[in-house]
mmCIF file of C-alpha atoms and ligand atoms in Angstrom:
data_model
loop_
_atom_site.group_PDB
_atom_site.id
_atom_site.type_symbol
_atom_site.label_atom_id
_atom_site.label_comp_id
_atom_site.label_asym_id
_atom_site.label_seq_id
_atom_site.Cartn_x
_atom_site.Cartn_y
_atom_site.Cartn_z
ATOM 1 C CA UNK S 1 57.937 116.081 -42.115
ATOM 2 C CA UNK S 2 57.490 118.534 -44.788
ATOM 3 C CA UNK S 3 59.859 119.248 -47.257
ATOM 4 C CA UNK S 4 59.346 122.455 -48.588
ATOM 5 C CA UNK S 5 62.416 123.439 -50.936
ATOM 6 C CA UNK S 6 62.618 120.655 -53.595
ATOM 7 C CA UNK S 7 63.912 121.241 -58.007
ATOM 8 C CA UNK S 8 62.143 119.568 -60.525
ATOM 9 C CA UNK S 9 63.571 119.801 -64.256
ATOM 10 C CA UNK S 10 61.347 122.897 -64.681
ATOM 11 C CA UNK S 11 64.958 124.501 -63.415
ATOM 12 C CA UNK S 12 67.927 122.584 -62.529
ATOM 13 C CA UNK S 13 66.515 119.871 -60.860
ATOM 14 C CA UNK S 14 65.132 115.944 -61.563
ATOM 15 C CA UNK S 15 61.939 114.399 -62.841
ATOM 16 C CA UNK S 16 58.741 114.506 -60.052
ATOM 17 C CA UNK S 17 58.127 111.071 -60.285
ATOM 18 C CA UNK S 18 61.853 109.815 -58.552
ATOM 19 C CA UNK S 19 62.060 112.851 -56.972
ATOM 20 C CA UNK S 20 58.489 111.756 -55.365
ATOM 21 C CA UNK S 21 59.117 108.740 -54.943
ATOM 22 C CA UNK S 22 62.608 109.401 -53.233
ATOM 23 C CA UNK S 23 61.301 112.158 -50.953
ATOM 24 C CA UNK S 24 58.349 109.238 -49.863
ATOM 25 C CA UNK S 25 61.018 106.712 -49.308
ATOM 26 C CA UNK S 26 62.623 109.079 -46.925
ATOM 27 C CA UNK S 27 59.789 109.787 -44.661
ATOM 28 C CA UNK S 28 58.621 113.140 -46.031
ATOM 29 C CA UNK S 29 54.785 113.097 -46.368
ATOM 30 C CA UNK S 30 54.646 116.902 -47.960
ATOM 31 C CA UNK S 31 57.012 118.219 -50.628
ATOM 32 C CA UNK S 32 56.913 121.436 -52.391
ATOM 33 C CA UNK S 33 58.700 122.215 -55.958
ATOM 34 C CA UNK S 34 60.268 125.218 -55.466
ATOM 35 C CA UNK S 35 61.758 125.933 -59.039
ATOM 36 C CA UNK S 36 64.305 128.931 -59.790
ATOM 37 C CA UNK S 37 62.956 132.062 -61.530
ATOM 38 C CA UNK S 38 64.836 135.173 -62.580
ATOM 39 C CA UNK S 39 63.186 138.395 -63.197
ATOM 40 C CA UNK S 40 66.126 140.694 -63.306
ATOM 41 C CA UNK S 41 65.826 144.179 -64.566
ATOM 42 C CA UNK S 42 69.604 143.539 -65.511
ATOM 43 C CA UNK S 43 70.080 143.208 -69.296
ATOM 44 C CA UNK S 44 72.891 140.246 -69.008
ATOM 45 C CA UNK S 45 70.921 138.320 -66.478
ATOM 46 C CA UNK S 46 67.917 138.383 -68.847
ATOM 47 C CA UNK S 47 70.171 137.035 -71.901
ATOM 48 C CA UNK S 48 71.377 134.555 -69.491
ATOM 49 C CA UNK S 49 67.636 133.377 -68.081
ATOM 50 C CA UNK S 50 67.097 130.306 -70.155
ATOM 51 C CA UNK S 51 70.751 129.019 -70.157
ATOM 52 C CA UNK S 52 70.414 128.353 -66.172
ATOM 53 C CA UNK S 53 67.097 127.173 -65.906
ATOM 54 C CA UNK S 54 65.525 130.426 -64.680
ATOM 55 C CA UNK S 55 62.598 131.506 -66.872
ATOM 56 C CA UNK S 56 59.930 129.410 -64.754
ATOM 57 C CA UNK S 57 57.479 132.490 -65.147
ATOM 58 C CA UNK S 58 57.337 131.497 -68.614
ATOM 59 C CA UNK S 59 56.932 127.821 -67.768
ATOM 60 C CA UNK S 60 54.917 127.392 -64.718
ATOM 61 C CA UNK S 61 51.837 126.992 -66.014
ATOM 62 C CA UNK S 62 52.815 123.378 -68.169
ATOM 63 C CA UNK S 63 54.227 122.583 -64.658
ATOM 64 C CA UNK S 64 51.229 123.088 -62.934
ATOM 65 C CA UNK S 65 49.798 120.829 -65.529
ATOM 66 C CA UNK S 66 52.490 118.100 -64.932
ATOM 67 C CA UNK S 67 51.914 118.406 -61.057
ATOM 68 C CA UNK S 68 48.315 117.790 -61.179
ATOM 69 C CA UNK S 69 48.982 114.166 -62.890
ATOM 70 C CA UNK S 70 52.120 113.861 -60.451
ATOM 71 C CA UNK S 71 49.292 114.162 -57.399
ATOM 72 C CA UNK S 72 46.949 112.033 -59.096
ATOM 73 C CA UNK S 73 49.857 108.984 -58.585
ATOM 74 C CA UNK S 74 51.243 109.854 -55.201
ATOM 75 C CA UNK S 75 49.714 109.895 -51.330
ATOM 76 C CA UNK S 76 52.073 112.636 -50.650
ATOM 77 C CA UNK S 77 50.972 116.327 -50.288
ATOM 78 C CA UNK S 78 52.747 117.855 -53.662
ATOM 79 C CA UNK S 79 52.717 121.865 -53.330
ATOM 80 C CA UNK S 80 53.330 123.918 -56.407
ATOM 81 C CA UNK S 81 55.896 126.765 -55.489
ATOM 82 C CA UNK S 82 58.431 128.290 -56.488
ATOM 83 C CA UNK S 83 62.401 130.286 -55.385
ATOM 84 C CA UNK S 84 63.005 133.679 -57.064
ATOM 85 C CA UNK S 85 66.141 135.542 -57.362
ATOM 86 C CA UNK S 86 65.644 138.330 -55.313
ATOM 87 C CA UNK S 87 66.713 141.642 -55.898
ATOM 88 C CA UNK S 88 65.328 145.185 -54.920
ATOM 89 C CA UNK S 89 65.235 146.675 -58.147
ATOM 90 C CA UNK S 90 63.134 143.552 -59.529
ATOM 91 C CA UNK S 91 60.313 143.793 -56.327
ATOM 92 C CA UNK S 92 57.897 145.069 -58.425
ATOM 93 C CA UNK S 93 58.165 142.409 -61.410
ATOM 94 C CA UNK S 94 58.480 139.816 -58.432
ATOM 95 C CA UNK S 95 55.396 141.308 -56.940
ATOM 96 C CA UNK S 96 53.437 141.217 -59.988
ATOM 97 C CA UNK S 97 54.635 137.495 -61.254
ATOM 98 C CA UNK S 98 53.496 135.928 -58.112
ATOM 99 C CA UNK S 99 50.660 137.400 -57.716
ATOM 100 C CA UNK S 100 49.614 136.994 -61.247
ATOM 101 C CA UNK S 101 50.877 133.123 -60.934
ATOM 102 C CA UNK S 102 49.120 132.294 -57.341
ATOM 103 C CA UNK S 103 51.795 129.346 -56.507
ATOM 104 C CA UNK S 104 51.074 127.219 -53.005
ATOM 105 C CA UNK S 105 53.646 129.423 -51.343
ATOM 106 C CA UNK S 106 56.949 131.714 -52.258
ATOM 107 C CA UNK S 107 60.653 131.271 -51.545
ATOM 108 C CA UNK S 108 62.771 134.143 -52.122
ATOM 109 C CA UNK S 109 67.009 133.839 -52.472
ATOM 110 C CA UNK S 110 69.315 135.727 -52.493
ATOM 111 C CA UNK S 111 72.178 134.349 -55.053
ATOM 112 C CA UNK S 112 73.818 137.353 -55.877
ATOM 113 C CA UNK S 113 74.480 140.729 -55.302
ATOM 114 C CA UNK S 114 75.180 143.471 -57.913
ATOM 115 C CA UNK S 115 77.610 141.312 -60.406
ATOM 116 C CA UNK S 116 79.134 138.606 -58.837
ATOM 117 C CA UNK S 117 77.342 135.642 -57.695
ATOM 118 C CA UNK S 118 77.262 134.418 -53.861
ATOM 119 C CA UNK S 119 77.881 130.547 -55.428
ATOM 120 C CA UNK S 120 80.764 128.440 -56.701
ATOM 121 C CA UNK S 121 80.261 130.438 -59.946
ATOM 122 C CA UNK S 122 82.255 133.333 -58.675
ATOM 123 C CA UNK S 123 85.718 133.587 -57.433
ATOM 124 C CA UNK S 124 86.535 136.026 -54.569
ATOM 125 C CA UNK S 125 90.190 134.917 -54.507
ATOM 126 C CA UNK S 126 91.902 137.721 -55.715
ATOM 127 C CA UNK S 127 89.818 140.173 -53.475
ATOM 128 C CA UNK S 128 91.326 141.731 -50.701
ATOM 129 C CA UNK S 129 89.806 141.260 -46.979
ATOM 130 C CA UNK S 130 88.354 144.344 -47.484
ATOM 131 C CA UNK S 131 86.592 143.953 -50.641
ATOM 132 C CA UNK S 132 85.306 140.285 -49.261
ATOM 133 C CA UNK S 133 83.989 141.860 -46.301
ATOM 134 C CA UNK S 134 81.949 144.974 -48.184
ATOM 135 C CA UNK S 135 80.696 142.027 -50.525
ATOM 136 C CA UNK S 136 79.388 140.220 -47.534
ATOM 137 C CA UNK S 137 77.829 143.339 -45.990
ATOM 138 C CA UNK S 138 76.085 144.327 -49.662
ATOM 139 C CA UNK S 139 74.688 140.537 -49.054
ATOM 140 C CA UNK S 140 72.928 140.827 -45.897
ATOM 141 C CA UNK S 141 71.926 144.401 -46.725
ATOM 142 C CA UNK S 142 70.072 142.591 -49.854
ATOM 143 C CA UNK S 143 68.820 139.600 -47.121
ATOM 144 C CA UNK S 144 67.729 142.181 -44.791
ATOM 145 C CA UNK S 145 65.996 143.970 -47.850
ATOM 146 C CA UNK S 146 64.339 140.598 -48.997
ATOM 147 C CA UNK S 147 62.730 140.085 -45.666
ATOM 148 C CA UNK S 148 61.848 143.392 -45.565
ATOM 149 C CA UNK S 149 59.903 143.740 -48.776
ATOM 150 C CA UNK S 150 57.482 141.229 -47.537
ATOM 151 C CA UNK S 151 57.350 139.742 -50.864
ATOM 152 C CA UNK S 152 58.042 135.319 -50.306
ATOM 153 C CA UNK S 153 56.358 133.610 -47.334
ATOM 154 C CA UNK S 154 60.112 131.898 -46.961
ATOM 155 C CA UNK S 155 63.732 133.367 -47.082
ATOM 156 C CA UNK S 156 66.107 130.455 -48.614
ATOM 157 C CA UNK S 157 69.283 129.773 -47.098
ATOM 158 C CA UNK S 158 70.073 133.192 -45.464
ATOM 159 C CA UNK S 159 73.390 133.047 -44.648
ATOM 160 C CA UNK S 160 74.498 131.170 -47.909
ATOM 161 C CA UNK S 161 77.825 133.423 -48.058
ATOM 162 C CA UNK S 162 79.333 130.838 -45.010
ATOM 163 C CA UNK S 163 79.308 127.907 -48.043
ATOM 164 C CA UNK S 164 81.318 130.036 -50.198
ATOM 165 C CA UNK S 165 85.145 129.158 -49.718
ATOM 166 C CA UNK S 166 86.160 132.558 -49.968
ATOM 167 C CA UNK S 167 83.538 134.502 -48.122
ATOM 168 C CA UNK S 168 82.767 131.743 -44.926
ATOM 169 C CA UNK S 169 83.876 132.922 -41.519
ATOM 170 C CA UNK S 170 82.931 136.637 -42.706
ATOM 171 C CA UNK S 171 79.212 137.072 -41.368
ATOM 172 C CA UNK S 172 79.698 138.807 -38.070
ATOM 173 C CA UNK S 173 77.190 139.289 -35.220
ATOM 174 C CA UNK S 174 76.334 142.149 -36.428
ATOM 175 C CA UNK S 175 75.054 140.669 -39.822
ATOM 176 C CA UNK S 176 73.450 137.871 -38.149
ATOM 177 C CA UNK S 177 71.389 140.793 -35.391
ATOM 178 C CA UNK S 178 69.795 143.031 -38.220
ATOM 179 C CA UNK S 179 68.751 139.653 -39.811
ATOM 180 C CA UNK S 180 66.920 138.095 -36.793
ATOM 181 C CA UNK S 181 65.490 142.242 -35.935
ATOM 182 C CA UNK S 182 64.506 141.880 -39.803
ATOM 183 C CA UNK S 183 62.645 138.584 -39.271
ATOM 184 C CA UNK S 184 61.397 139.469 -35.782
ATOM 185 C CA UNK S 185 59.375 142.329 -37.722
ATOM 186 C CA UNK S 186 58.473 140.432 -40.977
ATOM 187 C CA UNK S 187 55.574 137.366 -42.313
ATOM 188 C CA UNK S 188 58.715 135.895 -43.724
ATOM 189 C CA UNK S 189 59.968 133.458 -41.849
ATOM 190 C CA UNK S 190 63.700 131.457 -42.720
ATOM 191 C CA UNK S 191 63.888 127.784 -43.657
ATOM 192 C CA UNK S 192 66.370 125.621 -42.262
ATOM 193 C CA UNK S 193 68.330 124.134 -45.289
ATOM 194 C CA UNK S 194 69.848 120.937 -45.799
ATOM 195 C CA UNK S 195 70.985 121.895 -49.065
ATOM 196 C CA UNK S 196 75.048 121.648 -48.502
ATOM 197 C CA UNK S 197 74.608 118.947 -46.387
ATOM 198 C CA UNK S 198 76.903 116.325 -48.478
ATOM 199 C CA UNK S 199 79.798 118.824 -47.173
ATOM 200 C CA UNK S 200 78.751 117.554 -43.521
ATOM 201 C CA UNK S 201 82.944 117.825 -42.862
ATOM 202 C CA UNK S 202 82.533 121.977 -44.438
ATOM 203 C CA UNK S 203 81.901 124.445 -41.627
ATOM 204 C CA UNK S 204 78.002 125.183 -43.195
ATOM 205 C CA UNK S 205 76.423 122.116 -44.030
ATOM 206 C CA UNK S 206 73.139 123.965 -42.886
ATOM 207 C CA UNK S 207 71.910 127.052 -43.637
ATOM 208 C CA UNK S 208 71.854 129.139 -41.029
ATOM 209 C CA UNK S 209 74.420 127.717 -39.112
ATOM 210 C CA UNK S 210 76.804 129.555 -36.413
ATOM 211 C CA UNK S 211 76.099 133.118 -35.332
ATOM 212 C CA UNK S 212 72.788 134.096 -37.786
ATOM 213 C CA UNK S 213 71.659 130.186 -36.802
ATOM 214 C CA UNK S 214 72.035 130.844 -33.096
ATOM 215 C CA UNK S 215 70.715 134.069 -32.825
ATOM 216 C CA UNK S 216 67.289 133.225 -34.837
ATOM 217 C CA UNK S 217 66.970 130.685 -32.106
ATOM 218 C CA UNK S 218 68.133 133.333 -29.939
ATOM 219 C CA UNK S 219 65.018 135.226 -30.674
ATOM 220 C CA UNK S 220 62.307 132.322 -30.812
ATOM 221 C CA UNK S 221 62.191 133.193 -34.991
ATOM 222 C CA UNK S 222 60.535 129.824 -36.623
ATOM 223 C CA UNK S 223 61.586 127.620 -39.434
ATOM 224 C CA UNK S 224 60.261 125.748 -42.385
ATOM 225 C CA UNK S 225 62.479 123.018 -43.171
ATOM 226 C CA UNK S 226 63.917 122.452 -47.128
ATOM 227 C CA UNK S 227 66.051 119.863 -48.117
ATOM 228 C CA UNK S 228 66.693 121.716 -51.340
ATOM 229 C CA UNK S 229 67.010 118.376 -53.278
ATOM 230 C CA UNK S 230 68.060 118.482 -57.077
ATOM 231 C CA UNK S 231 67.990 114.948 -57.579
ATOM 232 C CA UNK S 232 66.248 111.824 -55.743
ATOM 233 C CA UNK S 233 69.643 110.998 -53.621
ATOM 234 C CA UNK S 234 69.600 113.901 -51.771
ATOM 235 C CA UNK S 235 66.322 112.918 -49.678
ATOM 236 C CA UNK S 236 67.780 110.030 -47.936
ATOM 237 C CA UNK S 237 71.013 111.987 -45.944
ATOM 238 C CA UNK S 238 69.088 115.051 -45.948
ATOM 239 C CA UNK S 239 65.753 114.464 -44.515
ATOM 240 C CA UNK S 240 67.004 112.675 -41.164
ATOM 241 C CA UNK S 241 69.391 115.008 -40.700
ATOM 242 C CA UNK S 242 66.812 118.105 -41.106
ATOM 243 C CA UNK S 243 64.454 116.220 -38.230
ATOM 244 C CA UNK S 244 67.745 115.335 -36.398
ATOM 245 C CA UNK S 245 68.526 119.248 -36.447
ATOM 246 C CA UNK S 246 65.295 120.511 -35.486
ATOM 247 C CA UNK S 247 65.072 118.169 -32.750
ATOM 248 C CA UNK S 248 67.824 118.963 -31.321
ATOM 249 C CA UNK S 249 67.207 122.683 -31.060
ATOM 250 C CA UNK S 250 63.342 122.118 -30.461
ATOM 251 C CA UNK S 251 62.549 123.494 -33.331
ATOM 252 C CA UNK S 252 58.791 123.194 -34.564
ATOM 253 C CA UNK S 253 58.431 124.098 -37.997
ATOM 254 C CA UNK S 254 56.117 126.278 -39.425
ATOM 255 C CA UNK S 255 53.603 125.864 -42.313
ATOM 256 C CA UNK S 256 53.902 128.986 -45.022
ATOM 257 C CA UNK S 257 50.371 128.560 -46.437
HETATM 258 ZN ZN1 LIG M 301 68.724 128.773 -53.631
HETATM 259 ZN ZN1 LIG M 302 66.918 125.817 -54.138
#
């Protein structure tokens, strides 16, 4: 199995060498560092870069460095990626970063739209249905916009709205059809993401799960597989119950080189 979707400390992840080692012990035999990076054209965003671990286009090049001594010590495949913030007024700095940078392979994420954030970070609670739902549809417009621009060879966890406690049970069929007619016409493909998976009792321990999950099948769309691991104890729930998943729904996952 390889993992695809894995944070070193070059963002807010762990050190390679246990996160190697970890990811080894679980039976992965590829794994990919996949570390944040913001390139926001939004002046707060760009004060707020190096506080959360997101100015990897400043840093990539020591971790290329740091990777090439982590695959001297290690049989596993290590790839050198990484997971930008995506948002359409940013393509062309995204466009221009990666291909200036030349990583193993892209991940593009959607983890906010306009203002507020899509994660824990951000409170919908005193919204009004309403106001939740036009969030939600402003979120899959940007998805459907990510896809669209072509830009990552992987969309992260693209229905990551369903882990928010005040947004989940919002995506609708109609979000999750213009996301599998985006995919169906796009190199992108979606990764199937372990990343909530300690929440296993939560209604989206996977990403995609329910209607954007079932409809991607739906349409014979294929999968990488992430375990999005921050530190080494992730791998060991995770990575069985990625293969478990993809098994199940005879999934065969693709490789985004
Ligand atoms: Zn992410
Ligand atoms: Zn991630």
């Amino acid at each position: 199995m390889y993992d695809y979707h894995v944070h070193s400390v070059y963002s807010d992840g762990s050190r390679f060498e246990p996160m190697v080692a970890a990811a080894a012990e679980a039976g992965v035999t590829a794994v990919g560092f996949a570390d944040h990076c913001n390139l926001s054209v939004d002046a707060r965003r760009q004060r707020e870069r190096a506080r959360y671990h997101r100015n990897f286009d400043l840093t990539y090049e020591r971790r290329r460095e740091a990777l090439a001594a982590v695959r001297a010590e290690t049989d596993l495949t290590v790839f050198d990626a990484v997971e930008v913030d995506y948002e359409p007024a940013a393509e062309e700095d995204i466009a221009a970063f990666l291909q200036e940078a030349g990583f193993d392979y892209s991940l593009g994420s959607v983890h906010y739209v306009g203002d507020p954030d899509v994660f824990g970070y951000d409170s919908f609670a005193a919204e009004s249905e309403q106001e939740r739902r036009r969030f939600v549809d402003d979120y899959y417009d940007t998805v459907v916009s990510l896809i669209d621009s072509e830009l990552f060879d992987i969309a992260a966890h693209v229905d990551i709205v369903e882990s928010h406690p005040d947004l989940s049970g919002l995506t609708t069929c109609a979000h999750a059809e213009r996301v599998a007619d985006a995919f169906q016409r796009s190199r992108t493909v979606p990764e199937l993401n372990a990343g909530r998976f300690e929440d296993e009792e939560k209604p989206a321990a996977f990403h995609p799960e329910g209607r954007v999950f079932e409809m991607l099948l739906d349409r014979g769309v294929e999968f990488t597989l992430g375990t999005d691991a921050h530190s080494p104890d992730d791998f060991a729930e995770r990575v069985p119950a990625l293969r478990d998943r993809a098994q199940r729904y005879g999934i065969d996952p693709v490789c985004p080189l």
